Short mmCIF file of C-alpha atoms in Angstrom, two decimals:
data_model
loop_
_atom_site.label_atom_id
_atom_site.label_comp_id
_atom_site.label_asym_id
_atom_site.label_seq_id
_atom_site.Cartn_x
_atom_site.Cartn_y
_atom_site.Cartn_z
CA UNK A 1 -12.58 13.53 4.77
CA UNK A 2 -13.02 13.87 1.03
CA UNK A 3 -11.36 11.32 -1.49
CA UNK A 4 -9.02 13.69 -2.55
CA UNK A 5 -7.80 14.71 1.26
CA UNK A 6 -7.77 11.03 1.25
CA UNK A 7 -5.61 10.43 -1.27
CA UNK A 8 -3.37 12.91 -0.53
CA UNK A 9 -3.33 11.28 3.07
CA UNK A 10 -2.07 7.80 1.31
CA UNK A 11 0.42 9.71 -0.84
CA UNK A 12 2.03 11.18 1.70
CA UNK A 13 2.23 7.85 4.00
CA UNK A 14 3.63 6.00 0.92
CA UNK A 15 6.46 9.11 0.90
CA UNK A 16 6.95 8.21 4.64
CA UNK A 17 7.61 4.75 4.03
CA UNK A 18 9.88 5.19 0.87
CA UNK A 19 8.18 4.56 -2.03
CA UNK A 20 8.67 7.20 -5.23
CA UNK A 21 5.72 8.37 -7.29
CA UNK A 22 7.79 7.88 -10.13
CA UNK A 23 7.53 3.93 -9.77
CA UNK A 24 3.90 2.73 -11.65
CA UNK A 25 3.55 0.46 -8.13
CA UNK A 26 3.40 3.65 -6.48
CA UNK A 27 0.17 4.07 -7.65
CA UNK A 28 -0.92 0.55 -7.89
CA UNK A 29 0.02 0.51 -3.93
CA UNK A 30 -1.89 4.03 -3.35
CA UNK A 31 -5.27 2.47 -5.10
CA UNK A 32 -4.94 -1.02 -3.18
CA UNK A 33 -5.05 1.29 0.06
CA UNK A 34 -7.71 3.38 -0.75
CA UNK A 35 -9.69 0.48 -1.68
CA UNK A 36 -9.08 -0.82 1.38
CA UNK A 37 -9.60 2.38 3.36
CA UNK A 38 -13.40 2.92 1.15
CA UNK A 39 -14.27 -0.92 0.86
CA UNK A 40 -14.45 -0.79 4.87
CA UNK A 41 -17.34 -3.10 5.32
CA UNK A 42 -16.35 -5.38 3.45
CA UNK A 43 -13.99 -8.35 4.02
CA UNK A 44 -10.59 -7.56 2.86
CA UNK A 45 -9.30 -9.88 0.60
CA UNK A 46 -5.42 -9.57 -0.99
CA UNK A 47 -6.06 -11.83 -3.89
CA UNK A 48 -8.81 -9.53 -5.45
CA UNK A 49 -6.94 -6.42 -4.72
CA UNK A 50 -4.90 -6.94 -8.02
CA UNK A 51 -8.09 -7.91 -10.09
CA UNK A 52 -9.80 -4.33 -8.87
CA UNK A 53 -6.72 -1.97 -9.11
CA UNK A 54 -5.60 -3.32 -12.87
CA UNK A 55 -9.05 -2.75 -14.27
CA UNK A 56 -8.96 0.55 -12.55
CA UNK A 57 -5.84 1.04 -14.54
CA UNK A 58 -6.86 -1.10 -17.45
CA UNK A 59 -3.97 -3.64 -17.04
CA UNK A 60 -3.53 -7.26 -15.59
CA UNK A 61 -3.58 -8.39 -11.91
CA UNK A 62 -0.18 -10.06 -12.36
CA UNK A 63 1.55 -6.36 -13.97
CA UNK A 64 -0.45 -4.93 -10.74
CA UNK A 65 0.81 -7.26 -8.53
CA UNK A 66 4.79 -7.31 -10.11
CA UNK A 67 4.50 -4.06 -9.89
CA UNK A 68 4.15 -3.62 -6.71
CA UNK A 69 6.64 -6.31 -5.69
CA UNK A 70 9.14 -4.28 -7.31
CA UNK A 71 8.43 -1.41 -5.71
CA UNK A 72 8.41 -2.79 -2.13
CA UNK A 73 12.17 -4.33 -3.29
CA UNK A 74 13.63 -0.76 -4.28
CA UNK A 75 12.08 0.32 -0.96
CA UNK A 76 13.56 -2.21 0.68
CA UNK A 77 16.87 -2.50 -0.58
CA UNK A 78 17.38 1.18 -0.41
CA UNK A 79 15.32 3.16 1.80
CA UNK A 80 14.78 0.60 4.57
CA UNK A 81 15.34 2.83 7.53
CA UNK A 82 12.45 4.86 6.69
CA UNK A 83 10.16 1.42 6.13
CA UNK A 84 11.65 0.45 9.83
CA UNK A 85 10.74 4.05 10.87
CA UNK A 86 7.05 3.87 9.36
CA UNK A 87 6.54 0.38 10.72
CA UNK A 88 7.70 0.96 14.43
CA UNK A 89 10.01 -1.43 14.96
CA UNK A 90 13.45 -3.40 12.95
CA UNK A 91 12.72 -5.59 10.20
CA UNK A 92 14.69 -8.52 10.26
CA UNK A 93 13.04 -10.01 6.74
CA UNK A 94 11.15 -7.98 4.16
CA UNK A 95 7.68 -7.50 4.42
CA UNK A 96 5.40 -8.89 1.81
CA UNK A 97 3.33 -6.84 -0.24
CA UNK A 98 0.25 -7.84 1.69
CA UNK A 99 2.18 -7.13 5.02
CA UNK A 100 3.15 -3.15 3.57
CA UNK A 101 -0.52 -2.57 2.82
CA UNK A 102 -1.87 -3.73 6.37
CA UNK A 103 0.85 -0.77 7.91
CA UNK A 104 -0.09 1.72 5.39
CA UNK A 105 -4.16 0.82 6.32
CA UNK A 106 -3.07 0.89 10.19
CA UNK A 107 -0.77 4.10 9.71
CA UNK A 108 -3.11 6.14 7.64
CA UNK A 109 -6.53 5.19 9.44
CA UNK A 110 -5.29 3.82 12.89
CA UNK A 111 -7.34 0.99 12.79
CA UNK A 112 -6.22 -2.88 11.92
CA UNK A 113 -8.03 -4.60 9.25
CA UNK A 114 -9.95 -6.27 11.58
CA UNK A 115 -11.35 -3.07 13.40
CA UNK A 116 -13.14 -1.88 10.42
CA UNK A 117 -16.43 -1.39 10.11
#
């Protein structure tokens, strides 16, 4: 698969879970994934996530990361069936931002962190 397929792939599993391309963590999300997704050998590590995707977008980690936050919120607070439809199973708390990226890795590649190469 092609980085653009692949893309299109995280777009659409981001639009399964809730989130709206017209939120900037949208996109911060969708680059933190794909990172994940190409970065397969190596460990994955949250707390550089943020550093890589804001000088992809020429910002800082902590916009990235608010960003993001935000986003997972509005998803939360109101589109949460669809995040309990994506995930498999009722949330009783919200996921953290960390916990929404390992689903969208798992849902989009069908592998856990841990499985990858």
């Amino acid at each position: 698969m092609n980085r653009e397929q692949l893309i299109t792939q995280i777009y659409d599993a981001l639009y399964c879970m809730g989130f709206k391309a017209k939120r900037t963590g949208f996109f911060y999300l969708s680059y933190s994934v794909l990172l994940c997704i190409e970065e397969g050998s190596d460990r994955f590590s949250a707390s550089q996530l943020p550093v890589k995707v804001a000088k992809h977008y020429r910002t800082s980690p902590e916009t990235v990361s608010a960003m993001i936050h935000t986003a997972v919120i509005k998803v939360w607070t109101t589109d949460r069936d669809r995040m309990e439809a994506m995930v498999g199973h009722r949330l009783e708390r919200r996921l953290s931002d960390t916990e929404i990226l390992i689903h969208l890795y798992r849902y989009i590649t069908g592998r856990t962190l841990e499985e990858r190469d």
